[in-house]
PDB file of C-alpha atoms and ligand atoms in Angstrom:
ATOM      1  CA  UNK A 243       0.000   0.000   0.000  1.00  0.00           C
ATOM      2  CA  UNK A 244       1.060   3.395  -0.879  1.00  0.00           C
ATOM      3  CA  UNK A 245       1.370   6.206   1.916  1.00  0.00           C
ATOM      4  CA  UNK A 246      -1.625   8.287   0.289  1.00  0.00           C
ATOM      5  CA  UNK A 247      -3.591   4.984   0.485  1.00  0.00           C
ATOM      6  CA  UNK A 248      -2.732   4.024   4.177  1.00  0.00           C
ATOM      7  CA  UNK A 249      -3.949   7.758   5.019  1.00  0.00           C
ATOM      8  CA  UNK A 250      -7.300   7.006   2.965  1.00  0.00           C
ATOM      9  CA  UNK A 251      -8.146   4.282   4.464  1.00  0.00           C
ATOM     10  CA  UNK A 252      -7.301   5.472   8.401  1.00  0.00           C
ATOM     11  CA  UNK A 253      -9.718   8.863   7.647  1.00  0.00           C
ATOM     12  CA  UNK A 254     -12.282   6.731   6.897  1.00  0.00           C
ATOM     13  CA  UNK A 255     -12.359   5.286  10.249  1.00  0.00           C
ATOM     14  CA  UNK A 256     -14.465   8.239  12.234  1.00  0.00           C
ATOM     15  CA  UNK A 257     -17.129   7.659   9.314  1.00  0.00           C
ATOM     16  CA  UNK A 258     -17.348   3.566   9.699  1.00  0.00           C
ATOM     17  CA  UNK A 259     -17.503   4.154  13.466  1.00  0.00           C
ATOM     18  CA  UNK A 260     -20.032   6.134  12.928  1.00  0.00           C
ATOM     19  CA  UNK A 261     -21.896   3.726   9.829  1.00  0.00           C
ATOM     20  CA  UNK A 262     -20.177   0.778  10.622  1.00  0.00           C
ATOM     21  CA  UNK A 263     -23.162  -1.386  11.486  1.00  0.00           C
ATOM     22  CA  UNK A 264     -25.007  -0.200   8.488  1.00  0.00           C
ATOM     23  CA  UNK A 265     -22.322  -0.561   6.355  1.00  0.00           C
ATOM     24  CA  UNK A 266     -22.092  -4.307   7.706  1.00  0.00           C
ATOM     25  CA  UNK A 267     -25.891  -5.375   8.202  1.00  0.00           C
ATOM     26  CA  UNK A 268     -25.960  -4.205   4.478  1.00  0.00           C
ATOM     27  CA  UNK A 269     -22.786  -5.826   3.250  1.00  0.00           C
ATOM     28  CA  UNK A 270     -24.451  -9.430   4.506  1.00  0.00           C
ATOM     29  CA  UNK A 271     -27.715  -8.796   2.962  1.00  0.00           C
ATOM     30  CA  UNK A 272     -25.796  -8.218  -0.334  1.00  0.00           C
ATOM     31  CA  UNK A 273     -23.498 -11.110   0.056  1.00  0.00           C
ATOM     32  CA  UNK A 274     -26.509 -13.453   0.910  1.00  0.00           C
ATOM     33  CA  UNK A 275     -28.693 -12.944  -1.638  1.00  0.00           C
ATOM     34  CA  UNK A 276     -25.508 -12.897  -4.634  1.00  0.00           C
ATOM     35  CA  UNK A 277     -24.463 -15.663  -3.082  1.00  0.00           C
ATOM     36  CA  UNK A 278     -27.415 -18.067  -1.362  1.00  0.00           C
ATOM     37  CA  UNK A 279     -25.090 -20.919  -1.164  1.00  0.00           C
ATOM     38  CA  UNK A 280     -23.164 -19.176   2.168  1.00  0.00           C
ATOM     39  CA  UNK A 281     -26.219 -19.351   3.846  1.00  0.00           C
ATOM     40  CA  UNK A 282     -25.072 -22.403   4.510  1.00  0.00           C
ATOM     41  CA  UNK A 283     -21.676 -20.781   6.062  1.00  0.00           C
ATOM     42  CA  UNK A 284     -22.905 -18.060   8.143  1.00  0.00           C
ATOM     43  CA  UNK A 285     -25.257 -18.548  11.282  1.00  0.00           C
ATOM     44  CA  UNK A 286     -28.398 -16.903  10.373  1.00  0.00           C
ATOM     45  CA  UNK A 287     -29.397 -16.618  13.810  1.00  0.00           C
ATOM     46  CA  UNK A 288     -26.751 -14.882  14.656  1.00  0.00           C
ATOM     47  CA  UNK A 289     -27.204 -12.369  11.681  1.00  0.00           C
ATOM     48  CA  UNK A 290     -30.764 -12.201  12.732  1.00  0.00           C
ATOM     49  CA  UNK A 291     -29.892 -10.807  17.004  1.00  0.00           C
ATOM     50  CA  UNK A 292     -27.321  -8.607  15.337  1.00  0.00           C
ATOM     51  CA  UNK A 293     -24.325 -10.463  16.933  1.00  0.00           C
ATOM     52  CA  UNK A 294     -21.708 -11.160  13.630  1.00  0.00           C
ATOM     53  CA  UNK A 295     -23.019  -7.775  11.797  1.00  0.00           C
ATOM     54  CA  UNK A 296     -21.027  -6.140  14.874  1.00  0.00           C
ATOM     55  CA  UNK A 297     -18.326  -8.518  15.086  1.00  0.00           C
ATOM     56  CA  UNK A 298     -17.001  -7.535  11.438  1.00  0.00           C
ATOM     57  CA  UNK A 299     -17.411  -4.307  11.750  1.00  0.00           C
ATOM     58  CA  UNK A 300     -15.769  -4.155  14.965  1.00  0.00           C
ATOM     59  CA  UNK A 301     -12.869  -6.209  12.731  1.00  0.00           C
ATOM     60  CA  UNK A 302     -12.630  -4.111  10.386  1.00  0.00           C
ATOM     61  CA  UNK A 303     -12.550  -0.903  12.254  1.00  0.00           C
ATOM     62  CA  UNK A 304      -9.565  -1.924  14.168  1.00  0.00           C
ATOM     63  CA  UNK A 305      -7.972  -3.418  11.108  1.00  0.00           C
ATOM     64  CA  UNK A 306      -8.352   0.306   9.673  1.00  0.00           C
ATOM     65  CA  UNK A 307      -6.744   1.926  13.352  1.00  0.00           C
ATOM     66  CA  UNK A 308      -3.742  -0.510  13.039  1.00  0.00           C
ATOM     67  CA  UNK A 309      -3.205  -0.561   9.448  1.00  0.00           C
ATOM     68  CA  UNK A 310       0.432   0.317   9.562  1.00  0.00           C
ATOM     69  CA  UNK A 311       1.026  -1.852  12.532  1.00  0.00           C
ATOM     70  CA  UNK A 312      -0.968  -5.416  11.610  1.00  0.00           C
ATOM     71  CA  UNK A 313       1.278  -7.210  14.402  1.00  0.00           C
ATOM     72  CA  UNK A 314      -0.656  -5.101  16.896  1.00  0.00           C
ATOM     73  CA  UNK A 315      -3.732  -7.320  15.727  1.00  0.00           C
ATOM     74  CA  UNK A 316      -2.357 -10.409  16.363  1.00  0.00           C
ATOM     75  CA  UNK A 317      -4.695 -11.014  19.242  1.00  0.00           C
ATOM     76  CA  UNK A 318      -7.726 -10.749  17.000  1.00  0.00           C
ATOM     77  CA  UNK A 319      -6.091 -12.505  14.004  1.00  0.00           C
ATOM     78  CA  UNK A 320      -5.451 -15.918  16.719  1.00  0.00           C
ATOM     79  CA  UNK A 321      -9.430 -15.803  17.760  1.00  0.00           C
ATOM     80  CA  UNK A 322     -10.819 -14.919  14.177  1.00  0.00           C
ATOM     81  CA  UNK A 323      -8.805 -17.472  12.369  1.00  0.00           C
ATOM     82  CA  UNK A 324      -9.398 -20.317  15.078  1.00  0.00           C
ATOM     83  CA  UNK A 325     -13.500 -19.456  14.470  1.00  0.00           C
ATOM     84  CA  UNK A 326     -12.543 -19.342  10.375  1.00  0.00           C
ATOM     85  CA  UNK A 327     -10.780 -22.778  10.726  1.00  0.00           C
ATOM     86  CA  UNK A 328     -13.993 -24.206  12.475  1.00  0.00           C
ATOM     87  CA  UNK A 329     -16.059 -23.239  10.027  1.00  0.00           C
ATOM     88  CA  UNK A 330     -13.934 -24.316   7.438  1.00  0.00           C
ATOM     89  CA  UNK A 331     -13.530 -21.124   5.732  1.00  0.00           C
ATOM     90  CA  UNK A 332     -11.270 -21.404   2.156  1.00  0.00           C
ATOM     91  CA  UNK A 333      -9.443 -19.106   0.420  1.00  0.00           C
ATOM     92  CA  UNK A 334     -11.478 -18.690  -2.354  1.00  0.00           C
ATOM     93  CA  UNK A 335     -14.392 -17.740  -0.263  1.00  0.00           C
ATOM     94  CA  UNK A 336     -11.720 -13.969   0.515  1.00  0.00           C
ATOM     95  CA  UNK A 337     -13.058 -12.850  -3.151  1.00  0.00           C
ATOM     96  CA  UNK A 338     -16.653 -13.008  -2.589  1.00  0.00           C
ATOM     97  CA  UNK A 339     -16.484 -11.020   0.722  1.00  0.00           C
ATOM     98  CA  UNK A 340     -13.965  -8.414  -0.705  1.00  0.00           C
ATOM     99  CA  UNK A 341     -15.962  -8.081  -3.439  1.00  0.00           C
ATOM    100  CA  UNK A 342     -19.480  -7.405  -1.660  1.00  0.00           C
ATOM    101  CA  UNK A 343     -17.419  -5.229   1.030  1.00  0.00           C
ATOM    102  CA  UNK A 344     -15.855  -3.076  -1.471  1.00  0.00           C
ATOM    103  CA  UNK A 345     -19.429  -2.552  -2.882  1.00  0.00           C
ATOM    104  CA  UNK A 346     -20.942  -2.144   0.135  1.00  0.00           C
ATOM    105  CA  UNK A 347     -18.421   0.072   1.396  1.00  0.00           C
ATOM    106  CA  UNK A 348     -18.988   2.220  -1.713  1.00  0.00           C
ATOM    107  CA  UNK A 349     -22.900   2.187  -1.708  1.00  0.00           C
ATOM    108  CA  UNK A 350     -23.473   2.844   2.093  1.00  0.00           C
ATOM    109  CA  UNK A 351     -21.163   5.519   1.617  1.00  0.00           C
ATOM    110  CA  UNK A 352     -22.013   7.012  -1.558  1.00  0.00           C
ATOM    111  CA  UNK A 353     -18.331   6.748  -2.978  1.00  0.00           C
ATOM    112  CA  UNK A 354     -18.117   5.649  -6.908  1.00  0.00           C
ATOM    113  CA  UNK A 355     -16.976   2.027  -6.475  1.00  0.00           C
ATOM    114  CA  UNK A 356     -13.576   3.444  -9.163  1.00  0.00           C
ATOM    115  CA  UNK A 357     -12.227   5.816  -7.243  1.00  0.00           C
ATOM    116  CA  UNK A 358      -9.086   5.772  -4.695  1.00  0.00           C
ATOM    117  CA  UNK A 359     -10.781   5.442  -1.658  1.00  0.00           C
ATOM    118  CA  UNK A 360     -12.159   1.808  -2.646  1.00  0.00           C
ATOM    119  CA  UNK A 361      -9.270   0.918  -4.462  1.00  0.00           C
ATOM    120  CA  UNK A 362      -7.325   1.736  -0.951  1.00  0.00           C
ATOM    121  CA  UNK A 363      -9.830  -0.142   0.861  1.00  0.00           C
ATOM    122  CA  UNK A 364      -9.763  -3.175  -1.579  1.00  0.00           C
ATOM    123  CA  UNK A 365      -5.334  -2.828  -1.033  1.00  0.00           C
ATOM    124  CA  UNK A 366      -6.407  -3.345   2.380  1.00  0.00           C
ATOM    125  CA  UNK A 367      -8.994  -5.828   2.336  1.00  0.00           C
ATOM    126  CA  UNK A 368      -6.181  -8.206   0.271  1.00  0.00           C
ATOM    127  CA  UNK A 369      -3.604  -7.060   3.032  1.00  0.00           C
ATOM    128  CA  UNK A 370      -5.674  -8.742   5.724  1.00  0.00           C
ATOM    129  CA  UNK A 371      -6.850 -11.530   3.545  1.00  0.00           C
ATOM    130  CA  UNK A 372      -4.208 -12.652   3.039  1.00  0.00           C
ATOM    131  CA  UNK A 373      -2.558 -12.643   6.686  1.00  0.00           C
ATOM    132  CA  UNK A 374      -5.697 -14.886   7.608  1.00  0.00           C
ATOM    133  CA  UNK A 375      -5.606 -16.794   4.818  1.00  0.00           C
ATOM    134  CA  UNK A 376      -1.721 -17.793   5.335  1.00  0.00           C
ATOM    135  CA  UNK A 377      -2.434 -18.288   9.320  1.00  0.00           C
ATOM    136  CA  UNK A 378      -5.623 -20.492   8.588  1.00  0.00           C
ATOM    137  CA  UNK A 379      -3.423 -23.086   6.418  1.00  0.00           C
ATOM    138  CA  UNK A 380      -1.374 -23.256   8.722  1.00  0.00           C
ATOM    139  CA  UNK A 381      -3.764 -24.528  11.368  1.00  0.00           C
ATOM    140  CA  UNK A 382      -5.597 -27.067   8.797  1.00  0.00           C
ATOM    141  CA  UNK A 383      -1.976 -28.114   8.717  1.00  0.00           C
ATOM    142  CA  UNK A 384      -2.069 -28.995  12.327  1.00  0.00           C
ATOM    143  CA  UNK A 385      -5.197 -29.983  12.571  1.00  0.00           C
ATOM    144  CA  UNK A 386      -4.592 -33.145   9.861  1.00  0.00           C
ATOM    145  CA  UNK A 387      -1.348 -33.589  11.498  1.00  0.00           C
ATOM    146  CA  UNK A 388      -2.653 -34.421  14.829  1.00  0.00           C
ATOM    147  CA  UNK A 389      -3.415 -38.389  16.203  1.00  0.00           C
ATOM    148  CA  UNK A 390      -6.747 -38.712  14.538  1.00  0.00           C
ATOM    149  CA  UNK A 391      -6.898 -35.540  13.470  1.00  0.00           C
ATOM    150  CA  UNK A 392      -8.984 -33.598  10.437  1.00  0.00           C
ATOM    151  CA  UNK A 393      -9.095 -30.773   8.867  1.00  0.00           C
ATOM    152  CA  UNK A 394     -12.796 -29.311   7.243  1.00  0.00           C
ATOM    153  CA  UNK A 395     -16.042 -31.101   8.219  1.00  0.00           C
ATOM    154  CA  UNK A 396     -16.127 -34.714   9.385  1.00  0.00           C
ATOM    155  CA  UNK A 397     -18.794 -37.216  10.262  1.00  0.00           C
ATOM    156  CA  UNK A 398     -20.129 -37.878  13.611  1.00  0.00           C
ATOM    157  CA  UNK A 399     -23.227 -40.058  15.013  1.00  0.00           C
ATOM    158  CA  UNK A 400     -24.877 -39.787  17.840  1.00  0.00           C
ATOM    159  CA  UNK A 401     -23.970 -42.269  20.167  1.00  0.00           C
ATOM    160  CA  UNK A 402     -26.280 -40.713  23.453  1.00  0.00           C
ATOM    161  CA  UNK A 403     -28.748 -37.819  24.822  1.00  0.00           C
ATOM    162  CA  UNK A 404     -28.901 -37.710  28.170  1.00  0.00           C
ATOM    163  CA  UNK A 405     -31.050 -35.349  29.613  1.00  0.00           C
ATOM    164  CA  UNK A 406     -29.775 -32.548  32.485  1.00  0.00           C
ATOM    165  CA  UNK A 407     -30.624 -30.091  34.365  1.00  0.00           C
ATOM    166  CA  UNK A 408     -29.464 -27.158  32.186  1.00  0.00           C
ATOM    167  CA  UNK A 409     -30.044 -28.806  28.712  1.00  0.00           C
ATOM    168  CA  UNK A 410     -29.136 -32.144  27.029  1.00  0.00           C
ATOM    169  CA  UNK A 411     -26.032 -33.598  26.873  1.00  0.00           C
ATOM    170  CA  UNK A 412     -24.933 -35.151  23.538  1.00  0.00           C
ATOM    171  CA  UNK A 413     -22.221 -37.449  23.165  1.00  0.00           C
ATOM    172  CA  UNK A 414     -20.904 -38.732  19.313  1.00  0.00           C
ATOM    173  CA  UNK A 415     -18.492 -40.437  18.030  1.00  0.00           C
ATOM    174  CA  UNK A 416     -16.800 -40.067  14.372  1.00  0.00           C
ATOM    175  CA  UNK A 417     -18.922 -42.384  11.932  1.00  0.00           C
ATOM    176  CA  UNK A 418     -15.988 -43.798  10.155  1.00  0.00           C
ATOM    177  CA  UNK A 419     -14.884 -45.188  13.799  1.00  0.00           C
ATOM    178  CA  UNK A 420     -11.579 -44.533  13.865  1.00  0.00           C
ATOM    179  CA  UNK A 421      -9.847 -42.532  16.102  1.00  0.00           C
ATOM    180  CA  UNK A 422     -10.474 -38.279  17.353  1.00  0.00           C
ATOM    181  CA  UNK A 423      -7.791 -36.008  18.896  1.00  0.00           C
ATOM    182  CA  UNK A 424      -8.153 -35.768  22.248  1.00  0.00           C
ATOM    183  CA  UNK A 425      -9.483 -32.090  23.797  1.00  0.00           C
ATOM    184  CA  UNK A 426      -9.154 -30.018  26.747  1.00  0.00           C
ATOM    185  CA  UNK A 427     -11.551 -28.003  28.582  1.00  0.00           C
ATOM    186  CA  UNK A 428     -12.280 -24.970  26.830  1.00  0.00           C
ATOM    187  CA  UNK A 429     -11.824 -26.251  23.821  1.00  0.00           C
ATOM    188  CA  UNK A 430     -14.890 -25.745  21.213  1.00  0.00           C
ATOM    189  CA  UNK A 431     -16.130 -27.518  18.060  1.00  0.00           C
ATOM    190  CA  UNK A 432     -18.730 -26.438  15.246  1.00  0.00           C
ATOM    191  CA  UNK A 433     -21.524 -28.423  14.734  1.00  0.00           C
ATOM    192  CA  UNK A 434     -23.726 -28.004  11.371  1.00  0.00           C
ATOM    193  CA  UNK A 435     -27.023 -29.709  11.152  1.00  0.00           C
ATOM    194  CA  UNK A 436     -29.700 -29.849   8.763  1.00  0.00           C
ATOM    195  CA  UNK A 437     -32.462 -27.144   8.913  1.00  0.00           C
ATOM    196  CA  UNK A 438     -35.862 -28.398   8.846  1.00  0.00           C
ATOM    197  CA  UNK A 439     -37.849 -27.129   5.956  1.00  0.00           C
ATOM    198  CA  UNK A 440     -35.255 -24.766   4.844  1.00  0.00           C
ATOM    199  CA  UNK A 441     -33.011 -26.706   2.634  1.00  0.00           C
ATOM    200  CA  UNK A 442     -30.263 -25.302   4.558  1.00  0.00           C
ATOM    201  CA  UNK A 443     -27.315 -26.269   6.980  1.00  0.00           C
ATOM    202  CA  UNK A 444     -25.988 -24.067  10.057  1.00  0.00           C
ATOM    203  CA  UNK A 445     -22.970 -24.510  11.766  1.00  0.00           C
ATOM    204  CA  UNK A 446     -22.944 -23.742  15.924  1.00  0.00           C
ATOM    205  CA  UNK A 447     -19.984 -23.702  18.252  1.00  0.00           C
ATOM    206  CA  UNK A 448     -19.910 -25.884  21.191  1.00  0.00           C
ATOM    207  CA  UNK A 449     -17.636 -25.827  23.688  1.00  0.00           C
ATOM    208  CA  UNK A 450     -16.377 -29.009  25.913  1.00  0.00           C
ATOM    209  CA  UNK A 451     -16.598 -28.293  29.884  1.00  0.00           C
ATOM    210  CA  UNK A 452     -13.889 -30.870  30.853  1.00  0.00           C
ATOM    211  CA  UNK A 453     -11.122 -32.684  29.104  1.00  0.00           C
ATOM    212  CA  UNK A 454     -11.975 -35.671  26.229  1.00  0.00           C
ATOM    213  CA  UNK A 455      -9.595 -37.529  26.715  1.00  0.00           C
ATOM    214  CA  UNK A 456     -11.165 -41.292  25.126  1.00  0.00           C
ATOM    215  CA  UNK A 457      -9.932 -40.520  22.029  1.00  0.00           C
ATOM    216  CA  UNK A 458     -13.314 -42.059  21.195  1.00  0.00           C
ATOM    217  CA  UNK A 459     -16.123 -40.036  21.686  1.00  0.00           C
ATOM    218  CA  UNK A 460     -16.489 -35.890  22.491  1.00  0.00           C
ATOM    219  CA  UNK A 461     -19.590 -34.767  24.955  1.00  0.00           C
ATOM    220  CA  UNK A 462     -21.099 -31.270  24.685  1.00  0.00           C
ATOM    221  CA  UNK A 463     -24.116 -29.696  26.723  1.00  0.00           C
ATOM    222  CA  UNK A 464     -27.006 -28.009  24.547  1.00  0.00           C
ATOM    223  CA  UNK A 465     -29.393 -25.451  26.559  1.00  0.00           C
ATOM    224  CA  UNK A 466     -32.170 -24.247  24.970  1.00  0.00           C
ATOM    225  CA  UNK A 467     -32.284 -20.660  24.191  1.00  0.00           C
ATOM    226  CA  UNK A 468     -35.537 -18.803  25.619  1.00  0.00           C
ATOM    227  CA  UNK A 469     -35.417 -16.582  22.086  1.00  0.00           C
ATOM    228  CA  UNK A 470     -34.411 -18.064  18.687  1.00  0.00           C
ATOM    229  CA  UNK A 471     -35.271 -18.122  15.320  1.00  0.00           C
ATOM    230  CA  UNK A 472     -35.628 -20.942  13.045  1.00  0.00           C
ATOM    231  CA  UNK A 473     -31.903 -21.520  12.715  1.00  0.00           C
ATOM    232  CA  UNK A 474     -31.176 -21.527  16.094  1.00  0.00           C
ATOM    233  CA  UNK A 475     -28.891 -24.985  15.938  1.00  0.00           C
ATOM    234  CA  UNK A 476     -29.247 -25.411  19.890  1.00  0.00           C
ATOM    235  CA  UNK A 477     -33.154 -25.717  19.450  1.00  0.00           C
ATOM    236  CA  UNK A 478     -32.744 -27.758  15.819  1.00  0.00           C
ATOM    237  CA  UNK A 479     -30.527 -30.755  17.919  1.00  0.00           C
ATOM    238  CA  UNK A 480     -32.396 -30.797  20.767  1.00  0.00           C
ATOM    239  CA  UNK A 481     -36.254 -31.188  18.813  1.00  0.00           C
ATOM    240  CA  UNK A 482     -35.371 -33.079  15.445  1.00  0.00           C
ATOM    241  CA  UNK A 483     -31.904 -34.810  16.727  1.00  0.00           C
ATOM    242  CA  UNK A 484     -31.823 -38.578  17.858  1.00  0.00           C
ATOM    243  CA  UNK A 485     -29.295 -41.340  19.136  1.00  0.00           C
ATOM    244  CA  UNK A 486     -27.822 -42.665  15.185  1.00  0.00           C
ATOM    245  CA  UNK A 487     -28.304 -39.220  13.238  1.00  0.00           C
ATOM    246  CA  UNK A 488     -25.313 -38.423  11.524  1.00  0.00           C
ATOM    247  CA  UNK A 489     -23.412 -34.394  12.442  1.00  0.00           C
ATOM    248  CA  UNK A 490     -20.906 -32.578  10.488  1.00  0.00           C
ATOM    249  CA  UNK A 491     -18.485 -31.715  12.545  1.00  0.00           C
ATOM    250  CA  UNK A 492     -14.982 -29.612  12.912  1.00  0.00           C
ATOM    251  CA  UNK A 493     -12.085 -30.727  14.665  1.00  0.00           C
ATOM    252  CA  UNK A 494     -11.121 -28.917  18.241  1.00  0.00           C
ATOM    253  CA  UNK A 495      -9.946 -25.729  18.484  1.00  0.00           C
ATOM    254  CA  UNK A 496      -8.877 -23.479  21.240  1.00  0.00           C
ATOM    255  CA  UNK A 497     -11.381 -20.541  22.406  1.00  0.00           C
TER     256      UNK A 497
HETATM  257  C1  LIG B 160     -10.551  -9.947   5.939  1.00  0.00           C
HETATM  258  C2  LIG B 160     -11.628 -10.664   5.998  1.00  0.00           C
HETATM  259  C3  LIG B 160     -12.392 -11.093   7.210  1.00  0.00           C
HETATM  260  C4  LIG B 160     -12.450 -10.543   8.475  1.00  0.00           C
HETATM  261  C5  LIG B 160     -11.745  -9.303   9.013  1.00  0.00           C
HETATM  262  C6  LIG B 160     -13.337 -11.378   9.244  1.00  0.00           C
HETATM  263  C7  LIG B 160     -13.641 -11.152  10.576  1.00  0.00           C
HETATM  264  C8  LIG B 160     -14.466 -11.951  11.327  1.00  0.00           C
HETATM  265  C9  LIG B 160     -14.782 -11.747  12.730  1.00  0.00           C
HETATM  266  C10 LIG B 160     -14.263 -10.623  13.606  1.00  0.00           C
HETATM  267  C11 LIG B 160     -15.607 -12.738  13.119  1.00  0.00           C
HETATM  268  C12 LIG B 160     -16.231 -12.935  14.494  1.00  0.00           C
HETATM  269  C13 LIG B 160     -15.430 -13.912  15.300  1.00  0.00           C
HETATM  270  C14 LIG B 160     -16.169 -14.218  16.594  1.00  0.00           C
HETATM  271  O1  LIG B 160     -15.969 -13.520  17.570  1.00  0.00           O
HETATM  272  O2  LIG B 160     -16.953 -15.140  16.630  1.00  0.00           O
HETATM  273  C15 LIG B 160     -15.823 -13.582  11.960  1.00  0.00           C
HETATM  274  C16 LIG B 160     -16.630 -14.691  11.958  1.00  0.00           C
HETATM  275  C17 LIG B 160     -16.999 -15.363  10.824  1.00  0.00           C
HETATM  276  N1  LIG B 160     -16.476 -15.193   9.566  1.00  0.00           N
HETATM  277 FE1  LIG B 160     -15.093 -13.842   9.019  1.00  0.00          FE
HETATM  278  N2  LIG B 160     -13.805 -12.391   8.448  1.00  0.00           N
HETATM  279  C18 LIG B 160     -13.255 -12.251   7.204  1.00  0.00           C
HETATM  280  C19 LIG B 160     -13.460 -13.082   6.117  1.00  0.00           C
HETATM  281  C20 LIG B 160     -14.352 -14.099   6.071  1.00  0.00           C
HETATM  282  C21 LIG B 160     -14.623 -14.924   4.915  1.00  0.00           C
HETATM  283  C22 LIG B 160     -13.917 -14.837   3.579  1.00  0.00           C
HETATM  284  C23 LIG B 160     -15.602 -15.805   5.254  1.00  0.00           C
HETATM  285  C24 LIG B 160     -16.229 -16.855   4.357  1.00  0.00           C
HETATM  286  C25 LIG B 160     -17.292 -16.699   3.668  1.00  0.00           C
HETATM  287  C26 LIG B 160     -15.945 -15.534   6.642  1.00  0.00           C
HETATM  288  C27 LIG B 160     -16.887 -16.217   7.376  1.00  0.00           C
HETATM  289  C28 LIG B 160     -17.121 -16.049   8.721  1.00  0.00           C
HETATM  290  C29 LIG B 160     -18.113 -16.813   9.461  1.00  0.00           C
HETATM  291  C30 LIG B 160     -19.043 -17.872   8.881  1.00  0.00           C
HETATM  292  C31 LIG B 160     -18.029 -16.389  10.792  1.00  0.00           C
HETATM  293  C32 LIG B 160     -18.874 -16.855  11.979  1.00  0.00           C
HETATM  294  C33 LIG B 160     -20.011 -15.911  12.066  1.00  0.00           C
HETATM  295  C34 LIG B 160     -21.271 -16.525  12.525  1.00  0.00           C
HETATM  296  O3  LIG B 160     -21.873 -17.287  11.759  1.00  0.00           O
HETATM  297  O4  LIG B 160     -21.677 -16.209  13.628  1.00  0.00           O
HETATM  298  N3  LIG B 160     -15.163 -14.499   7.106  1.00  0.00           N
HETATM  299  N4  LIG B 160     -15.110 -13.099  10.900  1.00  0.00           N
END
């Protein structure tokens, strides 16, 4: 990036603070409905309380403050790739958000999509990109290389539900049989199920409350949410879910 464009980019931060969920909400409604197929990707529920529209544009607002010092984001860069990883986010999937963000970016703000400010944003957009991308092989690296270990989605069954207090407590097993890393408290995995009617999968995060250490089998608790949409995966497992479905699933990763 050229001087002139670091400067563009860092005097458009006072005007995404001030836009910045706008300019997000309406980036994903663009994205979604160019691209349908990521609605399999992104946790509509979340996008419906308002949660992820925040988290990116909380992202990209401090990518923008710390644009000439990225190592300053390494914090952020460890807990957005780990969540990227479990979700098994790919490389190719960088274009279609640059793209709709770059668009967005100049519709929300009324900027013609060719001029310098965009093409400073998009110099930035590719910076980050590809810091994330290059730290996301890396861990699908690992992840493979592990006892057991995979990298992407992998198939589970349901081995038990046993009911609790505070929700139900699921326990699976990979459906191939063969052996799982083990995984320490704290540790989470994304689960994608099947959404009834819809046509549609949605990956959740669940995180494990004590060590799994069988090498065999991974236990996670699922509590019912009081408000949800449709898409809610919590509510989807615990109503349509039995012992001997089948789960996508993505390896462990640290919170
Ligand atoms: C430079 C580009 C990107 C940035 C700065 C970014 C940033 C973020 C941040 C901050 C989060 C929230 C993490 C959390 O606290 O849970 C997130 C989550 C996520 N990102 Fe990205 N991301 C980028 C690119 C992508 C791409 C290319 C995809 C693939 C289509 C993607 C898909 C997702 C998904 C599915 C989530 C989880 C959101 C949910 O469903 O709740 N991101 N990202």
């Amino acid at each position: 990036m050229t001087p002139q464009q670091i400067e563009l980019v860092k005097s458009t931060v006072p005007v995404l603070r001030e836009h910045g969920v706008t300019l997000t909400s309406y980036f994903y409604h663009r994205m979604l409905n160019n691209h349908p197929e990521l609605k399999n990707v992104f946790n509509l529920d979340h996008q419906t309380t308002g949660r992820q529209p925040r988290a990116l544009a909380a992202a990209v607002l401090a990518y923008a403050e710390f644009i000439e010092t990225p190592e300053k984001l390494a914090k952020a860069v460890e807990h957005i790739t780990n969540k990227h990883v479990s979700l098994n986010i790919q490389p190719e999937q960088y274009a279609i958000v640059g793209e709709n963000l770059l668009h967005s970016i100049s519709e929300v703000l009324n900027v013609p999509f060719e001029s310098d400010l965009i093409e400073a944003w998009k110099q930035a957009y590719l910076k980050l990109a590809d810091i994330l991308i290059g730290v996301e092989q890396q861990k699908y690296d690992q992840l493979a290389a592990q006892n057991g270990g995979w990298a992407g989605w992998r198939n589970f069954k349901i081995v038990s539900i046993e009911q609790q207090p505070e929700g139900k407590f699921f326990i699976i097993s990979a459906a191939d049989q063969q052996l799982i890393p083990v995984a320490k408290s704290g540790e989470y995995i994304s689960v994608k199920v099947h959404v009834p009617a819809k046509g549609i999968d949605q990956p959740q995060q669940f995180i494990f409350s004590s060590v799994q250490d069988t090498a065999q089998q991974y236990g996670f608790l699922v509590k019912s949410q009081p408000e949800h949409s449709e898409y809610d995966v919590a509510n989807i497992l615990l109503t349509h879910y039995r012992v001997g479905d089948e789960l996508a699933v993505s390896a462990p990763l640290k919170g």
